[in-house]
mmCIF file of C-alpha atoms and ligand atoms in Angstrom:
data_model
loop_
_atom_site.group_PDB
_atom_site.id
_atom_site.type_symbol
_atom_site.label_atom_id
_atom_site.label_comp_id
_atom_site.label_asym_id
_atom_site.label_seq_id
_atom_site.Cartn_x
_atom_site.Cartn_y
_atom_site.Cartn_z
ATOM 1 C CA UNK F 1 16.231 270.332 133.085
ATOM 2 C CA UNK F 2 12.815 269.815 131.512
ATOM 3 C CA UNK F 3 9.687 271.839 132.263
ATOM 4 C CA UNK F 4 6.391 270.083 131.475
ATOM 5 C CA UNK F 5 3.346 272.347 131.224
ATOM 6 C CA UNK F 6 0.176 270.649 132.496
ATOM 7 C CA UNK F 7 -0.477 267.651 134.717
ATOM 8 C CA UNK F 8 -3.191 265.936 132.670
ATOM 9 C CA UNK F 9 -2.663 262.359 131.534
ATOM 10 C CA UNK F 10 -0.257 263.458 128.765
ATOM 11 C CA UNK F 11 2.000 265.735 130.860
ATOM 12 C CA UNK F 12 1.988 263.268 133.753
ATOM 13 C CA UNK F 13 3.102 260.340 131.578
ATOM 14 C CA UNK F 14 5.812 262.455 129.943
ATOM 15 C CA UNK F 15 7.108 263.727 133.291
ATOM 16 C CA UNK F 16 7.175 260.226 134.788
ATOM 17 C CA UNK F 17 9.039 258.643 131.841
ATOM 18 C CA UNK F 18 11.514 261.521 131.619
ATOM 19 C CA UNK F 19 12.298 261.283 135.349
ATOM 20 C CA UNK F 20 12.749 257.516 135.035
ATOM 21 C CA UNK F 21 15.332 258.089 132.313
ATOM 22 C CA UNK F 22 17.317 260.420 134.571
ATOM 23 C CA UNK F 23 16.034 263.885 133.651
ATOM 24 C CA UNK F 24 15.375 266.627 136.199
ATOM 25 C CA UNK F 25 11.666 267.375 135.672
ATOM 26 C CA UNK F 26 9.301 270.095 136.852
ATOM 27 C CA UNK F 27 5.591 269.951 136.082
ATOM 28 C CA UNK F 28 3.836 273.323 136.191
ATOM 29 C CA UNK F 29 0.061 273.189 136.549
ATOM 30 C CA UNK F 30 -2.252 276.186 136.670
ATOM 31 C CA UNK F 31 -5.061 274.448 138.474
ATOM 32 C CA UNK F 32 -5.318 273.616 142.189
ATOM 33 C CA UNK F 33 -7.023 270.327 141.369
ATOM 34 C CA UNK F 34 -4.745 268.612 138.905
ATOM 35 C CA UNK F 35 -6.769 266.374 136.583
ATOM 36 C CA UNK F 36 -9.451 269.010 136.202
ATOM 37 C CA UNK F 37 -8.906 269.415 132.456
ATOM 38 C CA UNK F 38 -9.751 267.074 129.585
ATOM 39 C CA UNK F 39 -8.304 264.068 131.412
ATOM 40 C CA UNK F 40 -10.866 264.281 134.200
ATOM 41 C CA UNK F 41 -13.868 264.593 131.878
ATOM 42 C CA UNK F 42 -13.917 261.770 129.351
ATOM 43 C CA UNK F 43 -15.363 258.273 128.828
ATOM 44 C CA UNK F 44 -12.387 256.380 130.267
ATOM 45 C CA UNK F 45 -12.413 254.001 127.297
ATOM 46 C CA UNK F 46 -9.339 252.058 126.156
ATOM 47 C CA UNK F 47 -9.897 252.200 122.428
ATOM 48 C CA UNK F 48 -9.060 249.396 120.014
ATOM 49 C CA UNK F 49 -7.931 251.837 117.280
ATOM 50 C CA UNK F 50 -10.533 250.689 114.737
ATOM 51 C CA UNK F 51 -11.549 254.149 113.537
ATOM 52 C CA UNK F 52 -8.191 255.479 112.319
ATOM 53 C CA UNK F 53 -6.088 255.310 109.133
ATOM 54 C CA UNK F 54 -3.144 253.025 109.686
ATOM 55 C CA UNK F 55 -0.597 255.748 108.877
ATOM 56 C CA UNK F 56 -2.066 258.333 111.228
ATOM 57 C CA UNK F 57 -0.435 259.210 114.523
ATOM 58 C CA UNK F 58 -3.783 258.471 116.225
ATOM 59 C CA UNK F 59 -3.610 254.895 114.954
ATOM 60 C CA UNK F 60 0.048 254.295 115.873
ATOM 61 C CA UNK F 61 -0.241 255.894 119.294
ATOM 62 C CA UNK F 62 -3.535 254.177 120.126
ATOM 63 C CA UNK F 63 -2.184 250.673 119.401
ATOM 64 C CA UNK F 64 1.116 251.234 121.175
ATOM 65 C CA UNK F 65 -0.573 253.079 124.061
ATOM 66 C CA UNK F 66 -2.975 250.199 124.670
ATOM 67 C CA UNK F 67 -0.070 247.728 124.597
ATOM 68 C CA UNK F 68 1.846 249.754 127.208
ATOM 69 C CA UNK F 69 -1.176 250.614 129.360
ATOM 70 C CA UNK F 70 -2.484 247.122 130.202
ATOM 71 C CA UNK F 71 0.709 245.797 131.893
ATOM 72 C CA UNK F 72 1.075 249.197 133.602
ATOM 73 C CA UNK F 73 -2.436 248.846 135.096
ATOM 74 C CA UNK F 74 -1.701 245.282 136.197
ATOM 75 C CA UNK F 75 1.617 246.219 137.830
ATOM 76 C CA UNK F 76 0.131 249.185 139.656
ATOM 77 C CA UNK F 77 -3.273 247.753 140.609
ATOM 78 C CA UNK F 78 -5.234 250.324 138.581
ATOM 79 C CA UNK F 79 -8.815 249.076 138.125
ATOM 80 C CA UNK F 80 -9.680 248.330 134.486
ATOM 81 C CA UNK F 81 -11.924 245.968 132.581
ATOM 82 C CA UNK F 82 -11.676 244.593 129.062
ATOM 83 C CA UNK F 83 -15.441 244.685 128.694
ATOM 84 C CA UNK F 84 -15.622 244.843 124.887
ATOM 85 C CA UNK F 85 -17.653 247.148 122.710
ATOM 86 C CA UNK F 86 -20.613 246.819 120.378
ATOM 87 C CA UNK F 87 -21.031 249.250 117.475
ATOM 88 C CA UNK F 88 -24.556 248.993 116.127
ATOM 89 C CA UNK F 89 -26.198 250.366 113.003
ATOM 90 C CA UNK F 90 -29.108 251.340 115.292
ATOM 91 C CA UNK F 91 -32.512 252.500 114.083
ATOM 92 C CA UNK F 92 -32.627 254.131 110.632
ATOM 93 C CA UNK F 93 -35.263 256.546 109.358
ATOM 94 C CA UNK F 94 -35.147 255.343 105.733
ATOM 95 C CA UNK F 95 -34.048 252.336 103.727
ATOM 96 C CA UNK F 96 -31.298 254.424 102.118
ATOM 97 C CA UNK F 97 -29.957 255.312 105.548
ATOM 98 C CA UNK F 98 -30.088 251.654 106.557
ATOM 99 C CA UNK F 99 -28.145 250.654 103.437
ATOM 100 C CA UNK F 100 -25.505 253.343 104.037
ATOM 101 C CA UNK F 101 -25.077 252.230 107.629
ATOM 102 C CA UNK F 102 -24.706 248.616 106.563
ATOM 103 C CA UNK F 103 -21.918 249.604 104.150
ATOM 104 C CA UNK F 104 -20.273 251.719 106.793
ATOM 105 C CA UNK F 105 -20.216 249.002 109.426
ATOM 106 C CA UNK F 106 -18.748 246.545 106.913
ATOM 107 C CA UNK F 107 -16.056 249.098 106.032
ATOM 108 C CA UNK F 108 -15.224 249.532 109.705
ATOM 109 C CA UNK F 109 -15.011 245.757 110.106
ATOM 110 C CA UNK F 110 -12.612 245.522 107.122
ATOM 111 C CA UNK F 111 -10.504 248.388 108.481
ATOM 112 C CA UNK F 112 -10.285 246.625 111.851
ATOM 113 C CA UNK F 113 -9.222 243.362 110.218
ATOM 114 C CA UNK F 114 -6.601 245.162 108.122
ATOM 115 C CA UNK F 115 -5.249 246.762 111.288
ATOM 116 C CA UNK F 116 -5.002 243.353 112.958
ATOM 117 C CA UNK F 117 -7.542 243.985 115.730
ATOM 118 C CA UNK F 118 -8.227 240.497 117.118
ATOM 119 C CA UNK F 119 -11.524 238.568 117.258
ATOM 120 C CA UNK F 120 -13.765 241.101 115.526
ATOM 121 C CA UNK F 121 -17.206 239.794 114.624
ATOM 122 C CA UNK F 122 -20.082 241.167 112.564
ATOM 123 C CA UNK F 123 -23.412 239.996 113.980
ATOM 124 C CA UNK F 124 -26.881 240.363 112.572
ATOM 125 C CA UNK F 125 -29.784 240.851 114.992
ATOM 126 C CA UNK F 126 -27.565 242.284 117.751
ATOM 127 C CA UNK F 127 -30.563 242.366 120.133
ATOM 128 C CA UNK F 128 -30.378 238.581 120.264
ATOM 129 C CA UNK F 129 -26.790 238.702 121.571
ATOM 130 C CA UNK F 130 -27.025 241.828 123.707
ATOM 131 C CA UNK F 131 -30.489 242.468 125.085
ATOM 132 C CA UNK F 132 -31.995 245.918 124.306
ATOM 133 C CA UNK F 133 -29.496 246.744 121.517
ATOM 134 C CA UNK F 134 -31.318 248.030 118.417
ATOM 135 C CA UNK F 135 -30.312 247.750 114.754
ATOM 136 C CA UNK F 136 -29.837 245.122 112.075
ATOM 137 C CA UNK F 137 -26.076 244.644 112.351
ATOM 138 C CA UNK F 138 -23.441 245.148 115.000
ATOM 139 C CA UNK F 139 -19.679 244.956 115.168
ATOM 140 C CA UNK F 140 -18.246 243.261 118.262
ATOM 141 C CA UNK F 141 -14.823 244.469 119.397
ATOM 142 C CA UNK F 142 -13.734 242.383 122.394
ATOM 143 C CA UNK F 143 -10.429 244.273 122.835
ATOM 144 C CA UNK F 144 -12.021 247.563 123.994
ATOM 145 C CA UNK F 145 -11.928 248.290 127.719
ATOM 146 C CA UNK F 146 -12.444 250.919 130.387
ATOM 147 C CA UNK F 147 -10.148 252.223 133.118
ATOM 148 C CA UNK F 148 -10.690 254.096 136.368
ATOM 149 C CA UNK F 149 -9.253 257.456 135.267
ATOM 150 C CA UNK F 150 -9.030 259.239 138.671
ATOM 151 C CA UNK F 151 -6.998 256.324 140.091
ATOM 152 C CA UNK F 152 -4.871 256.140 136.906
ATOM 153 C CA UNK F 153 -3.950 259.828 137.277
ATOM 154 C CA UNK F 154 -3.216 259.531 141.010
ATOM 155 C CA UNK F 155 -0.919 256.556 140.461
ATOM 156 C CA UNK F 156 0.977 258.418 137.726
ATOM 157 C CA UNK F 157 1.493 261.496 139.910
ATOM 158 C CA UNK F 158 2.698 259.317 142.771
ATOM 159 C CA UNK F 159 5.094 257.299 140.598
ATOM 160 C CA UNK F 160 6.329 260.535 139.056
ATOM 161 C CA UNK F 161 7.048 262.074 142.451
ATOM 162 C CA UNK F 162 8.768 258.882 143.613
ATOM 163 C CA UNK F 163 11.003 259.133 140.515
ATOM 164 C CA UNK F 164 11.871 262.761 141.339
ATOM 165 C CA UNK F 165 9.241 264.812 139.445
ATOM 166 C CA UNK F 166 8.427 268.102 141.172
ATOM 167 C CA UNK F 167 4.838 269.272 140.641
ATOM 168 C CA UNK F 168 4.138 272.979 141.144
ATOM 169 C CA UNK F 169 0.420 273.839 141.201
ATOM 170 C CA UNK F 170 -1.478 277.137 140.906
ATOM 171 C CA UNK F 171 1.090 278.417 138.424
ATOM 172 C CA UNK F 172 0.330 279.401 134.881
ATOM 173 C CA UNK F 173 3.044 279.232 132.231
ATOM 174 C CA UNK F 174 3.182 282.286 129.963
ATOM 175 C CA UNK F 175 5.372 283.010 126.911
ATOM 176 C CA UNK F 176 6.277 286.609 126.213
ATOM 177 C CA UNK F 177 8.702 287.445 123.409
ATOM 178 C CA UNK F 178 11.570 285.006 123.942
ATOM 179 C CA UNK F 179 10.922 284.535 127.630
ATOM 180 C CA UNK F 180 8.918 282.020 129.617
ATOM 181 C CA UNK F 181 7.335 282.841 132.979
ATOM 182 C CA UNK F 182 5.409 281.014 135.694
ATOM 183 C CA UNK F 183 2.692 283.261 137.090
ATOM 184 C CA UNK F 184 1.733 282.335 140.658
ATOM 185 C CA UNK F 185 -2.063 282.578 140.556
ATOM 186 C CA UNK F 186 -2.339 283.161 144.322
ATOM 187 C CA UNK F 187 0.281 285.900 144.816
ATOM 188 C CA UNK F 188 0.243 287.223 141.225
ATOM 189 C CA UNK F 189 4.039 287.158 141.209
ATOM 190 C CA UNK F 190 5.854 285.866 138.193
ATOM 191 C CA UNK F 191 9.138 284.107 137.904
ATOM 192 C CA UNK F 192 11.194 283.611 134.742
ATOM 193 C CA UNK F 193 11.682 279.953 133.802
ATOM 194 C CA UNK F 194 14.751 278.503 132.171
ATOM 195 C CA UNK F 195 14.939 274.953 130.904
ATOM 196 C CA UNK F 196 16.766 272.862 128.317
ATOM 197 C CA UNK F 197 13.409 271.686 127.000
ATOM 198 C CA UNK F 198 9.836 272.854 127.513
ATOM 199 C CA UNK F 199 7.002 270.393 126.872
ATOM 200 C CA UNK F 200 3.679 271.983 126.014
ATOM 201 C CA UNK F 201 1.070 269.467 127.184
ATOM 202 C CA UNK F 202 -1.475 272.061 128.210
ATOM 203 C CA UNK F 203 -4.446 270.486 126.428
ATOM 204 C CA UNK F 204 -7.075 273.042 125.445
ATOM 205 C CA UNK F 205 -4.563 275.884 125.923
ATOM 206 C CA UNK F 206 -1.678 274.388 123.940
ATOM 207 C CA UNK F 207 -2.199 276.796 121.011
ATOM 208 C CA UNK F 208 -1.498 279.743 123.325
ATOM 209 C CA UNK F 209 2.000 278.461 124.097
ATOM 210 C CA UNK F 210 2.785 277.753 120.452
ATOM 211 C CA UNK F 211 3.626 281.388 120.089
ATOM 212 C CA UNK F 212 6.557 281.970 117.804
ATOM 213 C CA UNK F 213 5.211 279.613 115.145
ATOM 214 C CA UNK F 214 2.054 281.635 115.043
ATOM 215 C CA UNK F 215 3.654 283.889 112.429
ATOM 216 C CA UNK F 216 4.144 281.016 110.000
ATOM 217 C CA UNK F 217 1.281 278.705 110.890
ATOM 218 C CA UNK F 218 -1.631 279.718 112.968
ATOM 219 C CA UNK F 219 -2.534 276.830 115.231
ATOM 220 C CA UNK F 220 -5.799 277.232 117.011
ATOM 221 C CA UNK F 221 -7.591 274.973 119.466
ATOM 222 C CA UNK F 222 -11.371 275.302 119.314
ATOM 223 C CA UNK F 223 -13.189 273.667 122.231
ATOM 224 C CA UNK F 224 -15.821 271.152 121.176
ATOM 225 C CA UNK F 225 -18.302 270.205 123.844
ATOM 226 C CA UNK F 226 -19.233 266.633 124.735
ATOM 227 C CA UNK F 227 -22.115 266.374 127.224
ATOM 228 C CA UNK F 228 -22.837 263.323 129.348
ATOM 229 C CA UNK F 229 -26.198 262.448 130.846
ATOM 230 C CA UNK F 230 -26.228 260.140 133.866
ATOM 231 C CA UNK F 231 -28.436 257.052 133.480
ATOM 232 C CA UNK F 232 -30.622 255.808 136.304
ATOM 233 C CA UNK F 233 -29.786 252.137 135.712
ATOM 234 C CA UNK F 234 -27.101 249.988 134.099
ATOM 235 C CA UNK F 235 -27.702 247.477 131.326
ATOM 236 C CA UNK F 236 -27.873 243.901 132.671
ATOM 237 C CA UNK F 237 -24.377 243.213 131.222
ATOM 238 C CA UNK F 238 -21.119 245.216 131.196
ATOM 239 C CA UNK F 239 -20.362 246.179 127.604
ATOM 240 C CA UNK F 240 -20.036 249.524 125.837
ATOM 241 C CA UNK F 241 -22.724 250.210 123.218
ATOM 242 C CA UNK F 242 -21.915 252.704 120.425
ATOM 243 C CA UNK F 243 -23.615 253.968 117.270
ATOM 244 C CA UNK F 244 -21.566 254.359 114.080
ATOM 245 C CA UNK F 245 -19.156 257.327 114.377
ATOM 246 C CA UNK F 246 -20.318 260.773 113.273
ATOM 247 C CA UNK F 247 -19.477 261.683 109.679
ATOM 248 C CA UNK F 248 -19.226 265.417 110.227
ATOM 249 C CA UNK F 249 -16.883 265.321 113.189
ATOM 250 C CA UNK F 250 -14.195 263.261 114.937
ATOM 251 C CA UNK F 251 -16.761 262.488 117.702
ATOM 252 C CA UNK F 252 -17.870 258.879 118.093
ATOM 253 C CA UNK F 253 -21.590 259.534 118.657
ATOM 254 C CA UNK F 254 -23.777 259.324 121.781
ATOM 255 C CA UNK F 255 -23.077 255.937 123.353
ATOM 256 C CA UNK F 256 -23.717 253.891 126.468
ATOM 257 C CA UNK F 257 -20.762 253.792 128.826
ATOM 258 C CA UNK F 258 -20.193 253.061 132.482
ATOM 259 C CA UNK F 259 -17.586 253.863 135.095
ATOM 260 C CA UNK F 260 -16.005 251.121 137.143
ATOM 261 C CA UNK F 261 -17.540 252.679 140.246
ATOM 262 C CA UNK F 262 -21.000 251.619 138.987
ATOM 263 C CA UNK F 263 -22.443 254.748 137.331
ATOM 264 C CA UNK F 264 -23.792 254.469 133.790
ATOM 265 C CA UNK F 265 -23.770 257.367 131.311
ATOM 266 C CA UNK F 266 -24.917 258.310 127.864
ATOM 267 C CA UNK F 267 -22.457 260.491 126.073
ATOM 268 C CA UNK F 268 -20.830 262.486 124.690
ATOM 269 C CA UNK F 269 -22.477 264.455 121.878
ATOM 270 C CA UNK F 270 -20.627 267.149 119.931
ATOM 271 C CA UNK F 271 -21.295 270.922 119.829
ATOM 272 C CA UNK F 272 -18.992 273.936 119.645
ATOM 273 C CA UNK F 273 -18.412 275.447 123.092
ATOM 274 C CA UNK F 274 -18.496 279.181 123.743
ATOM 275 C CA UNK F 275 -15.086 279.173 125.427
ATOM 276 C CA UNK F 276 -12.422 276.870 126.863
ATOM 277 C CA UNK F 277 -14.165 277.156 130.243
ATOM 278 C CA UNK F 278 -17.702 276.590 128.986
ATOM 279 C CA UNK F 279 -18.695 273.511 130.989
ATOM 280 C CA UNK F 280 -22.426 274.148 131.113
ATOM 281 C CA UNK F 281 -24.901 271.491 129.905
ATOM 282 C CA UNK F 282 -26.792 272.913 126.937
ATOM 283 C CA UNK F 283 -28.632 270.105 125.139
ATOM 284 C CA UNK F 284 -32.170 269.543 126.436
ATOM 285 C CA UNK F 285 -32.775 266.048 127.729
ATOM 286 C CA UNK F 286 -35.538 265.364 125.185
ATOM 287 C CA UNK F 287 -33.188 266.040 122.252
ATOM 288 C CA UNK F 288 -30.379 264.052 123.796
ATOM 289 C CA UNK F 289 -32.684 261.122 124.401
ATOM 290 C CA UNK F 290 -33.478 261.000 120.650
ATOM 291 C CA UNK F 291 -29.879 259.850 119.994
ATOM 292 C CA UNK F 292 -29.803 257.237 122.762
ATOM 293 C CA UNK F 293 -33.079 255.634 121.788
ATOM 294 C CA UNK F 294 -31.717 254.908 118.309
ATOM 295 C CA UNK F 295 -29.307 252.342 119.766
ATOM 296 C CA UNK F 296 -31.005 251.063 122.957
ATOM 297 C CA UNK F 297 -34.595 250.368 124.006
ATOM 298 C CA UNK F 298 -33.742 250.071 127.706
ATOM 299 C CA UNK F 299 -34.339 253.665 128.853
ATOM 300 C CA UNK F 300 -37.149 256.189 129.269
ATOM 301 C CA UNK F 301 -36.408 259.907 128.997
ATOM 302 C CA UNK F 302 -36.945 260.211 132.786
ATOM 303 C CA UNK F 303 -33.961 257.886 133.367
ATOM 304 C CA UNK F 304 -31.576 260.629 132.182
ATOM 305 C CA UNK F 305 -30.269 263.331 134.522
ATOM 306 C CA UNK F 306 -27.551 265.938 133.907
ATOM 307 C CA UNK F 307 -24.053 264.505 134.142
ATOM 308 C CA UNK F 308 -20.847 266.308 133.168
ATOM 309 C CA UNK F 309 -19.208 268.062 130.229
ATOM 310 C CA UNK F 310 -15.854 267.444 128.556
ATOM 311 C CA UNK F 311 -14.191 269.729 126.004
ATOM 312 C CA UNK F 312 -12.358 268.289 122.987
ATOM 313 C CA UNK F 313 -9.263 270.231 121.896
ATOM 314 C CA UNK F 314 -10.061 270.462 118.160
ATOM 315 C CA UNK F 315 -6.995 271.553 116.231
ATOM 316 C CA UNK F 316 -7.061 273.992 113.310
ATOM 317 C CA UNK F 317 -4.070 275.095 111.233
ATOM 318 C CA UNK F 318 -4.537 278.332 109.294
ATOM 319 C CA UNK F 319 -8.288 277.891 109.765
ATOM 320 C CA UNK F 320 -8.385 274.316 108.444
ATOM 321 C CA UNK F 321 -9.409 271.420 110.703
ATOM 322 C CA UNK F 322 -6.713 268.782 111.267
ATOM 323 C CA UNK F 323 -7.867 265.290 112.132
ATOM 324 C CA UNK F 324 -4.703 263.864 113.624
ATOM 325 C CA UNK F 325 -2.624 264.461 116.752
ATOM 326 C CA UNK F 326 0.292 266.819 116.196
ATOM 327 C CA UNK F 327 3.616 266.488 117.999
ATOM 328 C CA UNK F 328 5.608 269.451 116.885
ATOM 329 C CA UNK F 329 9.143 270.607 117.767
ATOM 330 C CA UNK F 330 9.994 274.296 117.717
ATOM 331 C CA UNK F 331 13.453 275.370 119.081
ATOM 332 C CA UNK F 332 13.541 274.009 122.653
ATOM 333 C CA UNK F 333 9.781 273.439 122.793
ATOM 334 C CA UNK F 334 7.860 270.251 122.040
ATOM 335 C CA UNK F 335 4.188 271.006 121.467
ATOM 336 C CA UNK F 336 1.379 268.460 121.792
ATOM 337 C CA UNK F 337 -1.576 269.747 119.847
ATOM 338 C CA UNK F 338 -5.055 268.355 119.212
ATOM 339 C CA UNK F 339 -4.700 265.483 121.681
ATOM 340 C CA UNK F 340 -8.360 264.543 121.660
ATOM 341 C CA UNK F 341 -9.709 260.968 121.704
ATOM 342 C CA UNK F 342 -7.984 258.441 121.726
ATOM 343 C CA UNK F 343 -5.543 260.521 123.804
ATOM 344 C CA UNK F 344 -6.213 258.684 127.053
ATOM 345 C CA UNK F 345 -5.458 255.314 125.435
ATOM 346 C CA UNK F 346 -2.477 256.755 123.560
ATOM 347 C CA UNK F 347 -0.896 258.637 126.472
ATOM 348 C CA UNK F 348 1.949 256.201 127.347
ATOM 349 C CA UNK F 349 2.922 255.941 123.663
ATOM 350 C CA UNK F 350 2.846 259.717 123.183
ATOM 351 C CA UNK F 351 5.117 260.021 126.221
ATOM 352 C CA UNK F 352 7.475 257.383 124.826
ATOM 353 C CA UNK F 353 7.725 259.381 121.576
ATOM 354 C CA UNK F 354 8.367 262.665 123.418
ATOM 355 C CA UNK F 355 11.103 261.059 125.549
ATOM 356 C CA UNK F 356 12.764 259.884 122.293
ATOM 357 C CA UNK F 357 12.594 263.446 120.948
ATOM 358 C CA UNK F 358 14.101 264.924 124.144
ATOM 359 C CA UNK F 359 16.960 262.399 123.883
HETATM 360 C C1 FAD D 1 -15.644 264.197 125.926
HETATM 361 C C2 FAD D 1 -14.341 263.471 125.785
HETATM 362 C C3 FAD D 1 -14.315 262.081 125.835
HETATM 363 C C4 FAD D 1 -13.107 261.396 125.659
HETATM 364 N N1 FAD D 1 -13.093 260.046 125.781
HETATM 365 C C5 FAD D 1 -11.929 259.378 125.625
HETATM 366 C C6 FAD D 1 -11.894 257.963 125.775
HETATM 367 O O1 FAD D 1 -12.882 257.345 126.129
HETATM 368 N N2 FAD D 1 -10.729 257.328 125.522
HETATM 369 C C7 FAD D 1 -9.597 257.987 125.127
HETATM 370 O O2 FAD D 1 -8.592 257.333 124.858
HETATM 371 N N3 FAD D 1 -9.586 259.337 125.061
HETATM 372 C C8 FAD D 1 -10.714 260.041 125.317
HETATM 373 N N4 FAD D 1 -10.729 261.402 125.251
HETATM 374 C C9 FAD D 1 -9.468 262.107 125.013
HETATM 375 C C10 FAD D 1 -8.614 262.261 126.283
HETATM 376 O O3 FAD D 1 -9.432 262.540 127.403
HETATM 377 C C11 FAD D 1 -7.591 263.383 126.059
HETATM 378 O O4 FAD D 1 -6.877 263.117 124.884
HETATM 379 C C12 FAD D 1 -6.605 263.547 127.202
HETATM 380 O O5 FAD D 1 -7.255 263.559 128.448
HETATM 381 C C13 FAD D 1 -5.818 264.834 127.006
HETATM 382 O O6 FAD D 1 -4.983 265.010 128.113
HETATM 383 P P1 FAD D 1 -4.039 266.276 128.257
HETATM 384 O O7 FAD D 1 -3.081 265.959 129.342
HETATM 385 O O8 FAD D 1 -3.501 266.637 126.910
HETATM 386 O O9 FAD D 1 -5.015 267.479 128.636
HETATM 387 P P2 FAD D 1 -5.578 267.943 130.073
HETATM 388 O O10 FAD D 1 -6.055 266.812 130.865
HETATM 389 O O11 FAD D 1 -6.535 269.053 129.814
HETATM 390 O O12 FAD D 1 -4.289 268.512 130.800
HETATM 391 C C14 FAD D 1 -3.740 269.780 130.486
HETATM 392 C C15 FAD D 1 -3.400 270.467 131.787
HETATM 393 O O13 FAD D 1 -2.675 271.656 131.483
HETATM 394 C C16 FAD D 1 -3.061 272.664 132.416
HETATM 395 N N5 FAD D 1 -2.718 273.957 131.778
HETATM 396 C C17 FAD D 1 -3.305 274.519 130.693
HETATM 397 N N6 FAD D 1 -2.678 275.673 130.373
HETATM 398 C C18 FAD D 1 -1.677 275.842 131.280
HETATM 399 C C19 FAD D 1 -0.679 276.852 131.472
HETATM 400 N N7 FAD D 1 -0.552 277.888 130.637
HETATM 401 N N8 FAD D 1 0.174 276.711 132.513
HETATM 402 C C20 FAD D 1 0.088 275.636 133.370
HETATM 403 N N9 FAD D 1 -0.844 274.658 133.230
HETATM 404 C C21 FAD D 1 -1.702 274.760 132.185
HETATM 405 C C22 FAD D 1 -4.547 272.426 132.602
HETATM 406 O O14 FAD D 1 -5.009 272.979 133.825
HETATM 407 C C23 FAD D 1 -4.635 270.903 132.573
HETATM 408 O O15 FAD D 1 -4.563 270.333 133.874
HETATM 409 C C24 FAD D 1 -11.906 262.122 125.436
HETATM 410 C C25 FAD D 1 -11.938 263.510 125.410
HETATM 411 C C26 FAD D 1 -13.144 264.187 125.606
HETATM 412 C C27 FAD D 1 -13.160 265.683 125.616
#
């Protein structure tokens, strides 16, 4: 029997694939509204994998995840669109900055070609190709897409249940000494859990279940806040518009994105959150707008209204930031740590890997 902790996109994929391969699977979820965690608060982008080193887990999982996801969406009628993405150098303050950005975008282009990402193009004067896009040079990535995340999650839960997965909500998994408990958050009663394998896919809280290793390595998840502002209108074409990625963080920079339902957003930025439940908007609109207007000349500050907040599960080991995903086995536990972006894209591949490890 396998117990999966958390019913976000990662736990749900793992549970579904394990049940399909004949395992008895329980998913234990602390929230009443499954999908409330990181998986319900992101950009919904299917990433091409251009940003990552080829030998990183992020790179491998992102490519394989994309490959598995598209036929899955088609088979299960999950709305998605391969709308492509533009990364622009945007407006620079100085000539030195402009030169650095030019070098950076060329490096990204070379990395993409090396990784085999198809049909990449570097274009000068991006505003001529995509109206309102600012900057001297842009990288066009036609492979990038978006997916309707709420429907994606619902389909996975349904397929999981049809394959025999049992989902128990309002129960929090706790580790104490060598024992594992499920605490019923309504009655406050706790029940000891026994399983052949426990999968820790609890997102922001995954460090708390990585208990016995804490003596040797201290894994810590620090929540990093990404705020989204809603935009009053959509661009006249359906393409994602990004700046170059941030140098000081794994965040991709404030970009233009849209949901398949029709809403357009700017987001997400990157700031440390006060806690793992700190979902309040904190960046004033005027400051936020400064980032957006470096890549697009389509909006006025008044077009932005408060949207939503997502928290990135930034992984630290003994106080040092790790950049990659970590899939880590410890006795009968498999821990999934630091599954930040491109975790949504990578989720079916991560699940495939975990199923291999369970055997
Ligand atoms: C701002 C932002 C934008 C992003 N954009 C993209 C993108 O465009 N494309 C992309 O590929 N990726 C993106 N990502 C990354 C992606 O969203 C995540 O990698 C993915 O959603 C992580 O899913 P998860 O299942 O690990 O976590 P979650 O969705 O948080 O699921 C974990 C679940 O575990 C439950 N839980 C926690 N502790 C316990 C416990 N002790 N007992 C029981 N249940 C528990 C929680 O309630 C939660 O439901 C983004 C992330 C952020 C933050």
